[in-house]
mmCIF file of C-alpha atoms and ligand atoms in Angstrom:
data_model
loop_
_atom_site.group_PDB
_atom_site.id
_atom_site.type_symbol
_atom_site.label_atom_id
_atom_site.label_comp_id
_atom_site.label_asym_id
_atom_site.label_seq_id
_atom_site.Cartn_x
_atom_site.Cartn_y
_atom_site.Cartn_z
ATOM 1 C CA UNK A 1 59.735 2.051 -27.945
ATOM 2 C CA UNK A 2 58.623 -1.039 -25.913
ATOM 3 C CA UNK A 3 57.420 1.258 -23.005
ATOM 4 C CA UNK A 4 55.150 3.702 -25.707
ATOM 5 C CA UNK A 5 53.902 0.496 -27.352
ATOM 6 C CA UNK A 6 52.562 -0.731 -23.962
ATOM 7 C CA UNK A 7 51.183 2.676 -23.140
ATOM 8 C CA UNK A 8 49.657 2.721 -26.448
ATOM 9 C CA UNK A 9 48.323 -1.020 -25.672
ATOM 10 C CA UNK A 10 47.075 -0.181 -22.295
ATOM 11 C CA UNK A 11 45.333 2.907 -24.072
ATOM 12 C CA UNK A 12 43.879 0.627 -26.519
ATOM 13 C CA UNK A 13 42.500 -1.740 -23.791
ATOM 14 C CA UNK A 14 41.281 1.429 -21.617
ATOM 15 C CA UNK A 15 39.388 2.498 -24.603
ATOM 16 C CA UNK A 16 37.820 -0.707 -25.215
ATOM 17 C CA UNK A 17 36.578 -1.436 -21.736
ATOM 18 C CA UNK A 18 35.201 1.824 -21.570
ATOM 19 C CA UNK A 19 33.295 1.418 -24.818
ATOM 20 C CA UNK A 20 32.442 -2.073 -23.453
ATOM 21 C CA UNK A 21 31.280 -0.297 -19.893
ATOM 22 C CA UNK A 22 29.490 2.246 -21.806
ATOM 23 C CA UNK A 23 27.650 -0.249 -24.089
ATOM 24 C CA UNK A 24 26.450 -2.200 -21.023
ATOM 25 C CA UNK A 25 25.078 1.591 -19.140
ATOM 26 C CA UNK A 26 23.347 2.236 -22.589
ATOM 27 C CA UNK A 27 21.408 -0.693 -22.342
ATOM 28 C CA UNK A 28 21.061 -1.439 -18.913
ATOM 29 C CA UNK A 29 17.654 -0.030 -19.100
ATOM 30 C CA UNK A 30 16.350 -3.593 -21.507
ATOM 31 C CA UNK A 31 17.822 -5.840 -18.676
ATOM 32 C CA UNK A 32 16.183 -4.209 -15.836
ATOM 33 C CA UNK A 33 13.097 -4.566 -17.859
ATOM 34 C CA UNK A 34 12.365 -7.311 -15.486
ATOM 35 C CA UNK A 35 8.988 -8.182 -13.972
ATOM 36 C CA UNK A 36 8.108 -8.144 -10.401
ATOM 37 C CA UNK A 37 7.121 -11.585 -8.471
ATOM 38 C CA UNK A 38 5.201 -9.797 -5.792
ATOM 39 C CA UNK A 39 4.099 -6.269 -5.352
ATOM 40 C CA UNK A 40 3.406 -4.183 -1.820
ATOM 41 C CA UNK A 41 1.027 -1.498 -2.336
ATOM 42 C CA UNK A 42 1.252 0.861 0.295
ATOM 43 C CA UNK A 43 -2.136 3.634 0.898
ATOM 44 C CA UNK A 44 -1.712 6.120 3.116
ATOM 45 C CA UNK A 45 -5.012 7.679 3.566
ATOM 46 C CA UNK A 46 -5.548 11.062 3.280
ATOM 47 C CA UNK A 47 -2.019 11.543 2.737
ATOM 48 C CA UNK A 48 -0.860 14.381 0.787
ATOM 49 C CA UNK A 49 2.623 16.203 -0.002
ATOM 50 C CA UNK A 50 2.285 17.943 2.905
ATOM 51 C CA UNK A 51 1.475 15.167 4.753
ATOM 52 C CA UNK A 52 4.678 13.604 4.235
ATOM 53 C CA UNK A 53 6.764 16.716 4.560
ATOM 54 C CA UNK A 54 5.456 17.284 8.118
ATOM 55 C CA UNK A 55 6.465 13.582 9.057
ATOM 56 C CA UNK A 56 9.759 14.443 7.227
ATOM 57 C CA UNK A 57 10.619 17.798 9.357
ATOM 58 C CA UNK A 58 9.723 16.252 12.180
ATOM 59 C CA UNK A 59 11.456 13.100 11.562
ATOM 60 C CA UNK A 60 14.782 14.825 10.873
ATOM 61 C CA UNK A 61 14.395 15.854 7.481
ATOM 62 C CA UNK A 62 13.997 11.974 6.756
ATOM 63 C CA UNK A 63 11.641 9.254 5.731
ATOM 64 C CA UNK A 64 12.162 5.478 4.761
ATOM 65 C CA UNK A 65 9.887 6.663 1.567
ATOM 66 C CA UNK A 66 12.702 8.692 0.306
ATOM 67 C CA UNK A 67 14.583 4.983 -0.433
ATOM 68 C CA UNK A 68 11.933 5.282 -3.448
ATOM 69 C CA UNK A 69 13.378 5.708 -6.933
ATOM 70 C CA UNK A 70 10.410 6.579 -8.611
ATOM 71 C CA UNK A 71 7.619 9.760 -8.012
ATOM 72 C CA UNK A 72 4.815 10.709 -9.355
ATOM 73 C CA UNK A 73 1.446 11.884 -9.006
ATOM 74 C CA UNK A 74 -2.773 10.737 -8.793
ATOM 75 C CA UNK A 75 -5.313 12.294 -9.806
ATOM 76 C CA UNK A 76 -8.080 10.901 -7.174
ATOM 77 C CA UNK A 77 -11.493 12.268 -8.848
ATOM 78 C CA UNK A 78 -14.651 10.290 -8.547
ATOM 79 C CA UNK A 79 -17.075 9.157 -10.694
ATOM 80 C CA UNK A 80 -19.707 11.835 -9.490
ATOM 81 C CA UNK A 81 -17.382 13.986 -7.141
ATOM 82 C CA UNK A 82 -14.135 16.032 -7.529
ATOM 83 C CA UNK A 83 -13.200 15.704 -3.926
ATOM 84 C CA UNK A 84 -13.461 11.602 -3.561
ATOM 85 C CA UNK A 85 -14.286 9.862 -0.055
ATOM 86 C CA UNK A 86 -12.329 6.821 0.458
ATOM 87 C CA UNK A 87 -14.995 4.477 -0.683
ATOM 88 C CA UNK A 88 -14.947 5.639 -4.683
ATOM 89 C CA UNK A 89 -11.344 6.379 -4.137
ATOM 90 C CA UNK A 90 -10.108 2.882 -2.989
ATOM 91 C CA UNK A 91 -12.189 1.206 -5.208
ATOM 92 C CA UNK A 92 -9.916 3.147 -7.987
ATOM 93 C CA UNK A 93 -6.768 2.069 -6.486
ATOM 94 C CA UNK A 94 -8.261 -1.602 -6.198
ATOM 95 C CA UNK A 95 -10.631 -2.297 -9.083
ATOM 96 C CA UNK A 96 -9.315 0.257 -11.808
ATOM 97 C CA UNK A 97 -12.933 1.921 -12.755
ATOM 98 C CA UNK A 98 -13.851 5.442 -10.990
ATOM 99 C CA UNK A 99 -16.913 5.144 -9.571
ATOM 100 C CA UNK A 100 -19.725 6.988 -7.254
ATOM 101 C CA UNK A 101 -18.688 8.232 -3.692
ATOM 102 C CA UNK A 102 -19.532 5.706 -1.204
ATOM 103 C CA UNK A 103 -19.547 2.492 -3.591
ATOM 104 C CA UNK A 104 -16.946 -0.778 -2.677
ATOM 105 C CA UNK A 105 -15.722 -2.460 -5.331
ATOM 106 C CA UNK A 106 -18.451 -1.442 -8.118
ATOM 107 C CA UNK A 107 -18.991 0.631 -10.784
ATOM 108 C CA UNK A 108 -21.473 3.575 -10.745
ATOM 109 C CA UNK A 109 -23.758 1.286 -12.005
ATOM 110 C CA UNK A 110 -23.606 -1.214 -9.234
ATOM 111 C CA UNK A 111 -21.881 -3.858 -11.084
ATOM 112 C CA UNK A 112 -19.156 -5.309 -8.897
ATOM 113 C CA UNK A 113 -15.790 -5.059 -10.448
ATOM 114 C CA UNK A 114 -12.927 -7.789 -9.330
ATOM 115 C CA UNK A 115 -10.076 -6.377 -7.706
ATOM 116 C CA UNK A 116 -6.406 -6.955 -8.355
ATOM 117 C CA UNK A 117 -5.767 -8.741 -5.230
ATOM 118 C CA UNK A 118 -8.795 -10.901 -5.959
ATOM 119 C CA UNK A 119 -7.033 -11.488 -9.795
ATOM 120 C CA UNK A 120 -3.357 -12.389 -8.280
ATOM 121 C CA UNK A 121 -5.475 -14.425 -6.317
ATOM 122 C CA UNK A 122 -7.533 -16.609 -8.915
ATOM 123 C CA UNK A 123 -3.674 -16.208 -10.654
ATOM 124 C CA UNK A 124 -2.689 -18.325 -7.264
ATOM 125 C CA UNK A 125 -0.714 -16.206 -5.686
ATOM 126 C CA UNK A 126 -1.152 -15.037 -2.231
ATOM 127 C CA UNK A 127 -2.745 -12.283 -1.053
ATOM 128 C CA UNK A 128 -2.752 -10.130 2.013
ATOM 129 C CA UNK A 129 -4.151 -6.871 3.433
ATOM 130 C CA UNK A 130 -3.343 -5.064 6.613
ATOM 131 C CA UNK A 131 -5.117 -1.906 8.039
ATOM 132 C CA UNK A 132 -4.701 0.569 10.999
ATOM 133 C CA UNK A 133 -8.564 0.340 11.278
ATOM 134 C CA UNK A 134 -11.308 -2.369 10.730
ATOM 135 C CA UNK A 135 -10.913 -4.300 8.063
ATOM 136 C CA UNK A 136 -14.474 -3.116 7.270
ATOM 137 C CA UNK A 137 -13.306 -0.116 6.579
ATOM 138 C CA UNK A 138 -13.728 1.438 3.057
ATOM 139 C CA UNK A 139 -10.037 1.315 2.106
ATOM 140 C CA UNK A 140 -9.408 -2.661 2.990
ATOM 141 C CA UNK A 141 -13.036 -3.276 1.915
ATOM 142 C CA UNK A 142 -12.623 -2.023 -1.446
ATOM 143 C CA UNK A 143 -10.236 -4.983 -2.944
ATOM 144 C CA UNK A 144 -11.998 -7.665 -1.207
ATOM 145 C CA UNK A 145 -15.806 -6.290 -0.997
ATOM 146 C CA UNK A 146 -18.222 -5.129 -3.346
ATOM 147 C CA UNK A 147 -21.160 -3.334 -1.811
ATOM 148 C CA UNK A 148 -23.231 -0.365 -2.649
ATOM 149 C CA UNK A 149 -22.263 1.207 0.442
ATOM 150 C CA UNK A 150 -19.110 1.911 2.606
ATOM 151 C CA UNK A 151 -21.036 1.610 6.086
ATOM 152 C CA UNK A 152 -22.260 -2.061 5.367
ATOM 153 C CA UNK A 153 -19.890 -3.170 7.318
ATOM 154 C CA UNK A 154 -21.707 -6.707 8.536
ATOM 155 C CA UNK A 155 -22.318 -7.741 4.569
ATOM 156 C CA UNK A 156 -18.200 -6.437 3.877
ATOM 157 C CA UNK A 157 -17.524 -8.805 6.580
ATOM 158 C CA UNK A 158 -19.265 -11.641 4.852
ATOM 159 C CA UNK A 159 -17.485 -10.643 1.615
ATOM 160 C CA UNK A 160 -14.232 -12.019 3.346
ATOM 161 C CA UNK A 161 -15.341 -15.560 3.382
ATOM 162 C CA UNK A 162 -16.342 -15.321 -0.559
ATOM 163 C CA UNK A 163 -12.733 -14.606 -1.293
ATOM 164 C CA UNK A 164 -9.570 -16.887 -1.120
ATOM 165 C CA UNK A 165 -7.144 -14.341 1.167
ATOM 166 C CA UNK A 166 -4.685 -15.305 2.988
ATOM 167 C CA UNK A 167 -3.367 -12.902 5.642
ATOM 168 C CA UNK A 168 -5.971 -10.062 6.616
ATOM 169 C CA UNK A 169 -5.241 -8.499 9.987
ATOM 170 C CA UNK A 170 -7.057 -4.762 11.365
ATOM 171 C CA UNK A 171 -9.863 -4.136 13.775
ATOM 172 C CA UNK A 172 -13.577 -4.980 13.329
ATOM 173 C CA UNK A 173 -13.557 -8.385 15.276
ATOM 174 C CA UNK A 174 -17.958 -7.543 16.458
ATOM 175 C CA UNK A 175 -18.563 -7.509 12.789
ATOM 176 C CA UNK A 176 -17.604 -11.031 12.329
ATOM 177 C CA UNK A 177 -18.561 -12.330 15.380
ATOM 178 C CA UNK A 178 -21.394 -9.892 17.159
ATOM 179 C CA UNK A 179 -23.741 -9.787 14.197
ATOM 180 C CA UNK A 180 -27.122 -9.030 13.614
ATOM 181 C CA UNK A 181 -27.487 -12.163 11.557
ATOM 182 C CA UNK A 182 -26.461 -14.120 14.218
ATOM 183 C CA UNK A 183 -23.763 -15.521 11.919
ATOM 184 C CA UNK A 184 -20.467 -16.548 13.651
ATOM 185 C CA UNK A 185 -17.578 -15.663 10.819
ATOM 186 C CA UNK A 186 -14.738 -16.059 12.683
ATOM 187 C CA UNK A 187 -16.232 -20.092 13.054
ATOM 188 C CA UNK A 188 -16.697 -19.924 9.362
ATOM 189 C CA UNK A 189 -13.323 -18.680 8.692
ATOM 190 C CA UNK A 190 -11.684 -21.619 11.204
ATOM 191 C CA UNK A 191 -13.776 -24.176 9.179
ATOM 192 C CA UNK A 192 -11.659 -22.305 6.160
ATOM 193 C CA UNK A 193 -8.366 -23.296 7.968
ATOM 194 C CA UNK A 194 -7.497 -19.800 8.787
ATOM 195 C CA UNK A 195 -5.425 -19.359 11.779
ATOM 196 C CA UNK A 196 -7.147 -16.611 14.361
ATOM 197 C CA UNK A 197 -5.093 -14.286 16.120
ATOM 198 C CA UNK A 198 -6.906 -11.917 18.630
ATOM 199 C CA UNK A 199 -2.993 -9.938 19.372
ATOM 200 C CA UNK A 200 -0.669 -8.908 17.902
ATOM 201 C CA UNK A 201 1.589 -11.768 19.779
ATOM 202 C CA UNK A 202 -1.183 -14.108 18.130
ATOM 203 C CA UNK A 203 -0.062 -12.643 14.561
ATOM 204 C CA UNK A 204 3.087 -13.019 15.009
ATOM 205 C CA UNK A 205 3.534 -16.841 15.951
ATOM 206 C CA UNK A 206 2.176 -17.806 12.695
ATOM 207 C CA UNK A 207 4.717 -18.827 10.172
ATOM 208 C CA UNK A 208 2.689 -20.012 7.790
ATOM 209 C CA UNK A 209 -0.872 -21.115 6.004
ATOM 210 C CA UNK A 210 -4.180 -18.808 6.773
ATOM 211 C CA UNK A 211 -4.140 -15.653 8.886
ATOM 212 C CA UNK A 212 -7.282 -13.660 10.285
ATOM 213 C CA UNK A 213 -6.019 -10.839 13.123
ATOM 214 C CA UNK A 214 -8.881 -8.982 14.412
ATOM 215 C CA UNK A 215 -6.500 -7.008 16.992
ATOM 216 C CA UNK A 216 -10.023 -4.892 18.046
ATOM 217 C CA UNK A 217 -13.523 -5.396 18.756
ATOM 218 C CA UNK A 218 -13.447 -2.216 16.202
ATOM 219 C CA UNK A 219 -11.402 0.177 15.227
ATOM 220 C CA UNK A 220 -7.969 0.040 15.903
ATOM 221 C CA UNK A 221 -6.688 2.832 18.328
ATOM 222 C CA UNK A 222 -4.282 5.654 17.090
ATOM 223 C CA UNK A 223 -0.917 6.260 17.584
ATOM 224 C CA UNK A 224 0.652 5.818 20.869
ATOM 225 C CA UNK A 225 -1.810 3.318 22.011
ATOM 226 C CA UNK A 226 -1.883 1.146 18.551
ATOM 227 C CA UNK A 227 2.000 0.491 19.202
ATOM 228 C CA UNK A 228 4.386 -0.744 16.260
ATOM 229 C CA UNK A 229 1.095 -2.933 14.984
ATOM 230 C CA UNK A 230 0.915 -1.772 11.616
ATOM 231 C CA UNK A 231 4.956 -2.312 10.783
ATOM 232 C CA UNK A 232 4.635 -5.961 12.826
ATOM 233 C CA UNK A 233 1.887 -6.965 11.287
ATOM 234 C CA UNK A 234 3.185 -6.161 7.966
ATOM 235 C CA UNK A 235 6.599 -7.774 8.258
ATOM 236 C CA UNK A 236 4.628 -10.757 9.793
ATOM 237 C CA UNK A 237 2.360 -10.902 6.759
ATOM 238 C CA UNK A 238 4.986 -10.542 4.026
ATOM 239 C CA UNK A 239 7.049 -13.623 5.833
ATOM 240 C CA UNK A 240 3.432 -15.602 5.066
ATOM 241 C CA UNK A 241 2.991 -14.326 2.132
ATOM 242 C CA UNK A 242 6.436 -15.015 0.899
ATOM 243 C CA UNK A 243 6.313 -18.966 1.164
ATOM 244 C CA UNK A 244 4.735 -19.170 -2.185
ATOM 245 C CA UNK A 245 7.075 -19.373 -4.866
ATOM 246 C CA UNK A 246 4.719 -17.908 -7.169
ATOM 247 C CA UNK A 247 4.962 -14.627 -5.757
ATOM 248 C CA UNK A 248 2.130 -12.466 -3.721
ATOM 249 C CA UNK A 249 -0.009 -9.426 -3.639
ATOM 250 C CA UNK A 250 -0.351 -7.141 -0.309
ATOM 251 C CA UNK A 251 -2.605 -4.248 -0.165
ATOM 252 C CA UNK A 252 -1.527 -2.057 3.475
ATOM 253 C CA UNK A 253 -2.848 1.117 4.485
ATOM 254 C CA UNK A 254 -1.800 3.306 7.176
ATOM 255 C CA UNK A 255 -5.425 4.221 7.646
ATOM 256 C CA UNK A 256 -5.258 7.237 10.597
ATOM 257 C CA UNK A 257 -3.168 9.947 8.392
ATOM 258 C CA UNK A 258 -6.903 10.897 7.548
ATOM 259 C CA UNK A 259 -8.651 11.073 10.864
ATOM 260 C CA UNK A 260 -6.071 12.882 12.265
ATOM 261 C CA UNK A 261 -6.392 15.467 9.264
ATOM 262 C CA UNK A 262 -9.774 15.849 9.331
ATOM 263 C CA UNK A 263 -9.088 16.849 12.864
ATOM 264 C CA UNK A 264 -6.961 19.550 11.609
ATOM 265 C CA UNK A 265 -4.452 17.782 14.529
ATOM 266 C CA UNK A 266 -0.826 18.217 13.033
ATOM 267 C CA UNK A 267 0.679 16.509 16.167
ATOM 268 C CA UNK A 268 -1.239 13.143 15.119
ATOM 269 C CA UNK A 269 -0.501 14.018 11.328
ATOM 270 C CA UNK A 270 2.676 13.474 12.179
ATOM 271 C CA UNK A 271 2.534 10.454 14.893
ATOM 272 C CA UNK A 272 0.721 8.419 12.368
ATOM 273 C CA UNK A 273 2.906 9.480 8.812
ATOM 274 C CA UNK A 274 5.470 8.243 10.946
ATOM 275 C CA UNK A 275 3.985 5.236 11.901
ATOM 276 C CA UNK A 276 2.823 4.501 8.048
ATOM 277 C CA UNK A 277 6.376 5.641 6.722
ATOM 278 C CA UNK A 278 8.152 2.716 9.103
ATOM 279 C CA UNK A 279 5.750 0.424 7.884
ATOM 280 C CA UNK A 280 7.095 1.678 4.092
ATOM 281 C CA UNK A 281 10.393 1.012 5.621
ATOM 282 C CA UNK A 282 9.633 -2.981 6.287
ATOM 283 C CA UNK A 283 8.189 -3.303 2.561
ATOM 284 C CA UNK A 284 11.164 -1.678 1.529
ATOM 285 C CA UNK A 285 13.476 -3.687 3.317
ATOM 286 C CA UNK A 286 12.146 -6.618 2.138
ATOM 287 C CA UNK A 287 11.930 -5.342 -1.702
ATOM 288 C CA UNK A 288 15.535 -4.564 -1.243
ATOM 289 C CA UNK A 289 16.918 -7.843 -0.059
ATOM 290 C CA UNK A 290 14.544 -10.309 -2.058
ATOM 291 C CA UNK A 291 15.022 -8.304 -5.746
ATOM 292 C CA UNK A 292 11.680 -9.193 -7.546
ATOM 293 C CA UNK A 293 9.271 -7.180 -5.332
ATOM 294 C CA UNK A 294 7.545 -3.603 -6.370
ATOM 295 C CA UNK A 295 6.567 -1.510 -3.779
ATOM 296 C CA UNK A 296 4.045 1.105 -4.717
ATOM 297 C CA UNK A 297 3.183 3.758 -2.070
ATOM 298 C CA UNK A 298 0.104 6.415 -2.417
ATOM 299 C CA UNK A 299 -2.953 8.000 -1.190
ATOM 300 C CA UNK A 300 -6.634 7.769 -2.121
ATOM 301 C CA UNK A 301 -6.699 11.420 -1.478
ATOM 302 C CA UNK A 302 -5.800 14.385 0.926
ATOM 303 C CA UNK A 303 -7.855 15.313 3.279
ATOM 304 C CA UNK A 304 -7.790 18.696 5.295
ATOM 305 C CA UNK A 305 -6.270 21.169 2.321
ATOM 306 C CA UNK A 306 -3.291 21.078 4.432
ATOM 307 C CA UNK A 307 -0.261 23.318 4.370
ATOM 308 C CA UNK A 308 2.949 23.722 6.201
ATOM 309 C CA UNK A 309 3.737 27.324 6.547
ATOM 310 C CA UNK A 310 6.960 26.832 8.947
ATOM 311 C CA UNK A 311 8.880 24.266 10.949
ATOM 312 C CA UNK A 312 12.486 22.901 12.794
ATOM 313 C CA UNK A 313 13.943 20.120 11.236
ATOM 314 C CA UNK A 314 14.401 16.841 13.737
ATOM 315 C CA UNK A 315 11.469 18.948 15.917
ATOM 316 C CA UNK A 316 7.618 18.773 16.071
ATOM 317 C CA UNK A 317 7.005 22.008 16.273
ATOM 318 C CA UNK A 318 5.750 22.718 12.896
ATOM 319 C CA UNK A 319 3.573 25.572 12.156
ATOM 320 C CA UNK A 320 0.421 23.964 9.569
ATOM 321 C CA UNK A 321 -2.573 25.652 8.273
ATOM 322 C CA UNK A 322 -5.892 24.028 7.367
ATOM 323 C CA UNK A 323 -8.547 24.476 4.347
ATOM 324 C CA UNK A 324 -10.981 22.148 5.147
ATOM 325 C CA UNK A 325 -12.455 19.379 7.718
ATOM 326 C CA UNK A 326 -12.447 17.375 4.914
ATOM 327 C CA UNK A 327 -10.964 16.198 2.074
ATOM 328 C CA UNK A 328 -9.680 18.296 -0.685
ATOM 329 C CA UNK A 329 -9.728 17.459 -4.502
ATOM 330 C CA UNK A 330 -5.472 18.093 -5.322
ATOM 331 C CA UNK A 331 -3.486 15.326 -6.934
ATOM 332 C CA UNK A 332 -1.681 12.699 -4.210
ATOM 333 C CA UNK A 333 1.969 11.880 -4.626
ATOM 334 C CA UNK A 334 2.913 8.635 -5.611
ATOM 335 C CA UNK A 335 6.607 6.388 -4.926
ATOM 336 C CA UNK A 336 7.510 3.459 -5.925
ATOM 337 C CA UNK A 337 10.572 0.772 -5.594
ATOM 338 C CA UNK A 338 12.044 -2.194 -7.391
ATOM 339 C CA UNK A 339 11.459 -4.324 -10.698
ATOM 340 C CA UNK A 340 8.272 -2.301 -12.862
ATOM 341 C CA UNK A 341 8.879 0.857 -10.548
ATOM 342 C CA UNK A 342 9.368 3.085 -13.566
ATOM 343 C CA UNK A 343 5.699 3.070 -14.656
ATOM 344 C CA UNK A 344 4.629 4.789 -11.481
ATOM 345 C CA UNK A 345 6.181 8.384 -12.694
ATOM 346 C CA UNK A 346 4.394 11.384 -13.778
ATOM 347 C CA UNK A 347 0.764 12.309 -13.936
ATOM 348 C CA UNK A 348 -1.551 9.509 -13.751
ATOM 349 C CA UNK A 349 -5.287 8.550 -13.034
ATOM 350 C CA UNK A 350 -5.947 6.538 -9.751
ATOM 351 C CA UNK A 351 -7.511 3.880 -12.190
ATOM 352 C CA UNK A 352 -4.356 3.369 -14.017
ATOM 353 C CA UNK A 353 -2.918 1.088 -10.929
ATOM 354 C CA UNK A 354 -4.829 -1.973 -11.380
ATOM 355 C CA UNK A 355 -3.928 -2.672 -15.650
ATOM 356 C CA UNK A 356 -0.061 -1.695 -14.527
ATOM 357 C CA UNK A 357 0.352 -4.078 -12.200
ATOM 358 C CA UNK A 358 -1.898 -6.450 -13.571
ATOM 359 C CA UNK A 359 0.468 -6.378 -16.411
ATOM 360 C CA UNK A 360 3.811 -6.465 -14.366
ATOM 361 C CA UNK A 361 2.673 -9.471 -12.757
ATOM 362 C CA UNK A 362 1.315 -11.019 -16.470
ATOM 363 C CA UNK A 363 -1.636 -11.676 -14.467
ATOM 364 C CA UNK A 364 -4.455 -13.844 -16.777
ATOM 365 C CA UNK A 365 -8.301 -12.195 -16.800
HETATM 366 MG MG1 MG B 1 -9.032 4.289 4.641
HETATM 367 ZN ZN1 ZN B 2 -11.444 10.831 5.284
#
């Protein structure tokens, strides 16, 4: 009798901690509702599906992406254009407003739109951007710059000392300091107290405060001869950033996916998905251990209507085919990682970025 009232107790007290365990899981969705303090958002240019999947085969049927617990897609569409260039479709990532190919940071009517790295900014927290090309370049250029044209890249340049950034670090060093104005900018940016680094060594001895790397007189080489600069120079910026207590914004692009693809070259392809997806794997890392960071990872579009028609896991031999020199008009997958990551599933528009994480971070106008 004693022994089949203490089963019946312990039955009792398994039912009610499973009611209790099931009540939490139920609404463990309203207490991960929790904002984000700093958000990574990761472009990899001219990166489609199969993009990644080539990277993945090769890599061993693995990427660092795959940590991600959200997917979804873009829809990359310009203004004027179906097929996008990365001018119109950065400035959607960046600015939230689809706009004419070519255009930085404006709307089709040539009004510049501010950016949501220049917002966190004027919100006071820090901001970063790091690029596997100039910093000129249309990608990088499009949340900082805001010029009628992609190829200006002397005036994008000048753009840099209108902001407040923090860490930028790329290629493009002649268009701050071999100009045709005459203008010194990396002087300018000193009298700024930014720090200058010229290597990646440079980069990575600052701790702290401002940070301009111009790694190369243009831009930056492609994988083997760029190194592990891109992944360094991330982890390097997101230790800057993440001094400020307020939390940061950090715009990186693995910038090469798309030259390589307009080459049609699906060794490169692969060399530089690689490249981009360890760089996902620092952001990731640090998202992990720090709890209060999104990490958003995308493309501004695909470029070379590429396909994989047959491959060897853990091997590069991989067997692609090729629509176009160019870029092609199909959605871009999107993944994303940590506090807010749930917004980033399904369909969405390329302009939808900016007002979501504008909103996770309760960013003021
Ligand atoms: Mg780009
Ligand atoms: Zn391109």
């Amino acid at each position: 009798m004693i022994i089949t009232n203490y089963i019946i107790q312990m039955k009792n007290s398994i039912f009610i901690t499973s009611v209790c365990l099931l009540f939490c899981l139920t609404f463990q969705p309203l207490s991960a509702q929790k904002n984000p303090k700093n958000v990574i958002f990761l472009i990899g240019d001219g990166m489609g599906i199969a993009q990644v999947y080539a990277g993945m085969v090769a890599n061993g049927n693995h990427l660092e992406l795959e940590r991600c617990t959200y997917s979804g897609f873009s829809k990359t569409y310009s203004s004027n254009k179906f097929t996008t260039d990365s001018g119109a479709g950065g400035t959607a990532l960046a600015c939230g407003v689809k706009t004419k190919n070519g255009m930085i940071g404006m709307n089709p009517d040539s009004v510049a739109v501010q950016s949501i790295l220049e917002l966190a900014s004027k919100n006071n927290l820090s901001t970063g951007i790091v690029v596997a090309c100039a910093v000129t370049h249309a990608t990088p250029a499009s949340y900082i710059a805001h010029q009628i044209n992609r190829d200006m890249y002397e005036e994008i340049a000048t753009d840099y000392l209108k902001t407040n950034i923090d860490v930028f670090i790329g290629g493009g060093r002649k268009y701050f300091e071999d100009r045709t104005d005459n203008r010194n900018l990396t002087n300018e940016l000193k009298a700024k107290n930014y720090q200058i680094a010229y290597t990646l060594k440079d980069v990575k001895a600052v701790k702290i405060g401002k940070l301009a790397g111009l790694l190369y007189d243009d831009q930056n080489p492609g994988i083997p001869e760029r190194g592990t600069m891109l992944p360094d120079a991330t982890e390097a910026s997101i230790n800057i950033l993440s001094n400020n207590k307020k939390g940061f914004f950090l715009m990186v692009e693995g910038s090469q996916i798309d030259w390589a693809a307009h080459d049609n070259n699906t060794q490169q392809i692969i060399k530089e998905m690689l490249d981009f997806d360890q760089t996902i794997g620092k952001a990731l890392d640090f998202a992990k251990k720090d709890g209060n960071t999104l990490v958003i990872i995308t493309a501004d579009h695909e470029t070379g209507g590429m396909t994989i028609l047959d491959g060897k896991f853990g091997s590069d031999m991989l067997k692609a085919a090729f629509t176009t020199k160019s870029h092609s008009g199909v959605p871009v997958p999107v993944f994303a990682y940590g506090p807010g990551a749930e917004n980033f599933s399904g369909f969405m528009e390329n302009i939808s970025f900016k007002g979501k994480i504008e909103k996770l971070l309760k960013l003021k106008k």
